[in-house]
mmCIF file of C-alpha atoms in Angstrom:
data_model
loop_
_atom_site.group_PDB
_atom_site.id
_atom_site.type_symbol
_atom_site.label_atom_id
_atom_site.label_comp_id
_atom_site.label_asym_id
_atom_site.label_seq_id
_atom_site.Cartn_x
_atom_site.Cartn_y
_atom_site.Cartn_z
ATOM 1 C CA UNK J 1 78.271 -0.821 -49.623
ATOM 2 C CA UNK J 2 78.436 2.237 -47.257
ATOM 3 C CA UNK J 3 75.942 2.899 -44.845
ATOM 4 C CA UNK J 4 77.782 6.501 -44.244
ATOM 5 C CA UNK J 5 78.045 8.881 -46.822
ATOM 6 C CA UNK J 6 80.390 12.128 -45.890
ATOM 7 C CA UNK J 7 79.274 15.898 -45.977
ATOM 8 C CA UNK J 8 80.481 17.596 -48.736
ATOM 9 C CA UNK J 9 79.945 19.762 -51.806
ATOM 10 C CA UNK J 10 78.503 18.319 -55.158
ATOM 11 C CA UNK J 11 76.739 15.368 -53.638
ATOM 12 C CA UNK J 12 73.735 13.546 -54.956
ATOM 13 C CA UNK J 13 71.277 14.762 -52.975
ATOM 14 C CA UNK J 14 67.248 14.241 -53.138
ATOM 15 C CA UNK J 15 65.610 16.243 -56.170
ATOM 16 C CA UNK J 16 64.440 19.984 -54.065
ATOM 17 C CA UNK J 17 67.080 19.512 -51.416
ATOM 18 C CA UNK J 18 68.829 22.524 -50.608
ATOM 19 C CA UNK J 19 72.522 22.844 -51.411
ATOM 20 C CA UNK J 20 75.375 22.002 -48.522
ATOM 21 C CA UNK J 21 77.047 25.190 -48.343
ATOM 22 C CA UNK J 22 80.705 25.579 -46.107
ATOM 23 C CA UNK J 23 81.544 29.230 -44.538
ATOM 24 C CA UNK J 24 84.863 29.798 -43.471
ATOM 25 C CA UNK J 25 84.501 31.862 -40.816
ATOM 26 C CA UNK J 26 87.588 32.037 -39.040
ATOM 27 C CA UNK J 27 91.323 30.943 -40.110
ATOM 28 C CA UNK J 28 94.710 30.570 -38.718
ATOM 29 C CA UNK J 29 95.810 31.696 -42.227
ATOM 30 C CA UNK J 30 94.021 34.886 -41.617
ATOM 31 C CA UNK J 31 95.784 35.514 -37.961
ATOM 32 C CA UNK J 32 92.468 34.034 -36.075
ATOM 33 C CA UNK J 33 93.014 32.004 -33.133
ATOM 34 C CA UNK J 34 91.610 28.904 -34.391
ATOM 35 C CA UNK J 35 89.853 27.639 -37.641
ATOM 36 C CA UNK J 36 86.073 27.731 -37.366
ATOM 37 C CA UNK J 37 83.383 27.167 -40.133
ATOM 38 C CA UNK J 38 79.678 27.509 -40.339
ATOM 39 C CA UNK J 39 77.957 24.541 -42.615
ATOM 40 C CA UNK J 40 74.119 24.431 -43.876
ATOM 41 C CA UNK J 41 72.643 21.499 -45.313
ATOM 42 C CA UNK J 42 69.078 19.755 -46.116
ATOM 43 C CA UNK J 43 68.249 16.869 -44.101
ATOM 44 C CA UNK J 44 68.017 14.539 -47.587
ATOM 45 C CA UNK J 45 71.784 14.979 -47.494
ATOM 46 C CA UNK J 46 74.753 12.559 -46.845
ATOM 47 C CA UNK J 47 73.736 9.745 -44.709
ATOM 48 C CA UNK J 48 70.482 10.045 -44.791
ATOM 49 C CA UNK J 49 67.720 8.542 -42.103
ATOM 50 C CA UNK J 50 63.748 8.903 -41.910
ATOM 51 C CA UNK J 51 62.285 8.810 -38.645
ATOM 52 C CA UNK J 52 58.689 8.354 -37.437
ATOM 53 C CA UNK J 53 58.111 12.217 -37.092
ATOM 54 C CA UNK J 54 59.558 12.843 -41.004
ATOM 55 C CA UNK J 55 55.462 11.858 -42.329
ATOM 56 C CA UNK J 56 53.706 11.522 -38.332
ATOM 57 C CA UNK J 57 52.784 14.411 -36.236
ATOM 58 C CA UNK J 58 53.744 12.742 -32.942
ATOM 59 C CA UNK J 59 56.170 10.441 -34.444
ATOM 60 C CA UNK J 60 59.669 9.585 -32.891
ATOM 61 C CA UNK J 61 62.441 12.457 -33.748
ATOM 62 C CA UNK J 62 66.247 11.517 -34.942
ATOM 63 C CA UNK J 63 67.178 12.173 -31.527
ATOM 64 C CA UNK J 64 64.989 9.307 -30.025
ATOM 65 C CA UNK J 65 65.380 6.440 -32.517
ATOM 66 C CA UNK J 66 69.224 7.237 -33.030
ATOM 67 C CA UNK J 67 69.282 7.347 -28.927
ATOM 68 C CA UNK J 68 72.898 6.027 -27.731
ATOM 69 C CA UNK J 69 71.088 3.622 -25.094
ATOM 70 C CA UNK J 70 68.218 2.153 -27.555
ATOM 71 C CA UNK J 71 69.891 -1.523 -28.420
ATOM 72 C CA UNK J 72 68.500 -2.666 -31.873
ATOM 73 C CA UNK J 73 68.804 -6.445 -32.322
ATOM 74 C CA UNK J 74 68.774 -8.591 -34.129
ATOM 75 C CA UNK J 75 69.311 -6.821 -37.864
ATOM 76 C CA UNK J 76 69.421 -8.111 -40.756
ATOM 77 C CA UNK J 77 70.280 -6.882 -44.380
ATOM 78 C CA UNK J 78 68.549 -8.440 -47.205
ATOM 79 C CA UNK J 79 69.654 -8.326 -51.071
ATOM 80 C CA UNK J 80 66.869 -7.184 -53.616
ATOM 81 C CA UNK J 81 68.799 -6.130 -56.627
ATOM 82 C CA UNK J 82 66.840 -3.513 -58.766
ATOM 83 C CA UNK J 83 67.223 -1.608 -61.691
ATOM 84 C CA UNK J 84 66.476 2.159 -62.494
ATOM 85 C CA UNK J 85 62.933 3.413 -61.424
ATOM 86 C CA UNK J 86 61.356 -0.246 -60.486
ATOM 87 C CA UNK J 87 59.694 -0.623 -57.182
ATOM 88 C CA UNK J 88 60.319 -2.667 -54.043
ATOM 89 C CA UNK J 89 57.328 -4.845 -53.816
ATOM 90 C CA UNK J 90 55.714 -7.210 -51.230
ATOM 91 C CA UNK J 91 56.485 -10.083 -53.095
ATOM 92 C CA UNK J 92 60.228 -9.215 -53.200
ATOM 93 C CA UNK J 93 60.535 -9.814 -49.388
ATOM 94 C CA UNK J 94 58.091 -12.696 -49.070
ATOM 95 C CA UNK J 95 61.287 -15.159 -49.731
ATOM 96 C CA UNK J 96 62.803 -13.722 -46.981
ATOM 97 C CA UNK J 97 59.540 -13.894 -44.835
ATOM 98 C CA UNK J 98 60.914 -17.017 -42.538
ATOM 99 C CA UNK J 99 64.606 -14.776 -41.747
ATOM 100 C CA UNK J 100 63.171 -11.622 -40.586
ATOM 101 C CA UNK J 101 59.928 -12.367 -38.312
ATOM 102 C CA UNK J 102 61.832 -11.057 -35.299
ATOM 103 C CA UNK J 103 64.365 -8.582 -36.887
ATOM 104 C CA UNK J 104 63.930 -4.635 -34.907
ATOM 105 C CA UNK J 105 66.081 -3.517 -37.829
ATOM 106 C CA UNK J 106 65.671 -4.265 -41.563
ATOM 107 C CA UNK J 107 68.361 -3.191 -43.717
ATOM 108 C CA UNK J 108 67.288 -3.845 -47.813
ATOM 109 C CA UNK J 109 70.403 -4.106 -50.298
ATOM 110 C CA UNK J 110 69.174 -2.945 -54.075
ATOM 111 C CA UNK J 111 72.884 -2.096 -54.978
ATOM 112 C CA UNK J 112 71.442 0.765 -55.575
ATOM 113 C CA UNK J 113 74.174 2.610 -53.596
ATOM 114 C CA UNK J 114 76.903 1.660 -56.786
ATOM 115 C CA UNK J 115 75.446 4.633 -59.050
ATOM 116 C CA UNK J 116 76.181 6.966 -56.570
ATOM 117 C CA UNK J 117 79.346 7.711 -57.618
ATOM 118 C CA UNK J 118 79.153 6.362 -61.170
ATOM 119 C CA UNK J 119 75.819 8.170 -62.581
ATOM 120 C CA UNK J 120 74.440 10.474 -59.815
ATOM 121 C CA UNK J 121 72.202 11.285 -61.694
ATOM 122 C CA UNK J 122 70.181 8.231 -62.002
ATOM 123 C CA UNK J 123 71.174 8.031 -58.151
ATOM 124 C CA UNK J 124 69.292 11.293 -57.275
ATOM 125 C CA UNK J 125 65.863 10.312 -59.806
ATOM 126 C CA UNK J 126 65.622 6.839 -60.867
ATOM 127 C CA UNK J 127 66.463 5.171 -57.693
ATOM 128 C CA UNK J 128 63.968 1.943 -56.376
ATOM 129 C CA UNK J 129 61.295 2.873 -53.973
ATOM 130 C CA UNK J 130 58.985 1.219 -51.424
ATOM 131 C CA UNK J 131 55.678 0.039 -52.582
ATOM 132 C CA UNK J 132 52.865 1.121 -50.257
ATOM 133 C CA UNK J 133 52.200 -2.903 -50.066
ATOM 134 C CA UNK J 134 55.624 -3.002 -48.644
ATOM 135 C CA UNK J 135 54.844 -1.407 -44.706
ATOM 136 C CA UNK J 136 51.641 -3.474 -43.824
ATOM 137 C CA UNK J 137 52.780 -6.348 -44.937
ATOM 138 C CA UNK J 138 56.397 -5.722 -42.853
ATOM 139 C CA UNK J 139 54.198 -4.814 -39.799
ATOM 140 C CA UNK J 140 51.943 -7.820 -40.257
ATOM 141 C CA UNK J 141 55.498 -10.725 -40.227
ATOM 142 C CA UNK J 142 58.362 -8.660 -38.367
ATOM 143 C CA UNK J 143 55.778 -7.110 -35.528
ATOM 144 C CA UNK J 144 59.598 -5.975 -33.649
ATOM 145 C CA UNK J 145 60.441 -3.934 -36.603
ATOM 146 C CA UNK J 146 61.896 -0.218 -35.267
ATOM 147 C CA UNK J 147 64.016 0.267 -38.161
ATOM 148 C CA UNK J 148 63.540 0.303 -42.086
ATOM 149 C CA UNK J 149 66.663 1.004 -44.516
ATOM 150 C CA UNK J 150 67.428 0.943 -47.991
ATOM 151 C CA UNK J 151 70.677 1.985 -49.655
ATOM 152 C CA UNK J 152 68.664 5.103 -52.005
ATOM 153 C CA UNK J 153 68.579 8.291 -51.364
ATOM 154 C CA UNK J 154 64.923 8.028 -50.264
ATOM 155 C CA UNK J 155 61.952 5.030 -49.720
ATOM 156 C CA UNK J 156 60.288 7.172 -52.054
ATOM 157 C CA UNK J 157 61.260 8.241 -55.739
ATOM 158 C CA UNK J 158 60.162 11.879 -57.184
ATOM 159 C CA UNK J 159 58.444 10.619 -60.403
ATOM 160 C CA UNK J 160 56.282 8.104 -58.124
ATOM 161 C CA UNK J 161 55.274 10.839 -55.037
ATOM 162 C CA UNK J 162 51.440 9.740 -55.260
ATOM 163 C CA UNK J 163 52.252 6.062 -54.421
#
């Protein structure tokens, strides 16, 4: 599993999300000093990483989670395979309950992250998604937890936006 997906064109990318786009701006080729390019992309694309401030008004930014001196420890990663469209429940972490009361970072494994490349498609749309049981319950056993990840595109899945 990859944690770090690269930039480029024709990506799966979160349904809405604005296309990456590359400019050339400057090339050796073309008798410019140096090669230089200007790039545009959504931030649903590549790697991608919800903070605090994504759905909070005075929640923490990128900048401050991602910080190089914050120290995150311990983490753990926990498998929860899931198919197309199902949901990541409370009861699919309470097994895990007695590993992760002191984790700052929880990393959840759906092997979700194998249809990237075989059928984006189901990737981008049909991907497993939090349950809103999921956060209180995670905030009620792992009271350190600074860190939620899952290996979608998103915690939340287009045809379930109201939950």
């Amino acid at each position: 599993m990859s944690i770090s997906y690269a930039l480029k064109k024709n990506i799966p990318l979160y349904p809405g999300s604005p296309e990456i786009s590359f400019i050339s701006l400057r090339s050796i080729a073309n008798n410019d000093s140096a090669n230089t390019s200007m790039f545009s992309f959504g931030n649903h694309s590549g790697t991608h990483v919800d903070v605090p401030l994504h759905f909070c008004y005075q929640g923490s930014s990128v900048a401050e989670v991602l910080n190089s001196e914050n120290v995150y420890s311990p983490v753990i990663c926990i498998n929860i395979p899931k198919k197309p469209g199902s949901c990541i429940r409370k009861a699919d972490i309470v097994p895990f309950s007695e590993q992760i009361p002191d984790v700052e970072v929880l990393l959840i494994r759906t092997g979700f992250f194998n249809y990237r490349q075989s059928n984006p498609t189901i990737y981008m749309t049909s991907h497993p998604w939090i349950h809103p049981d999921v956060p209180e319950y995670l905030r009620n056993i792992c009271p350190h937890l600074k860190i939620l990840g899952i290996d979608t595109v998103s915690i939340s899945n287009p045809s379930h936006r109201k939950e």
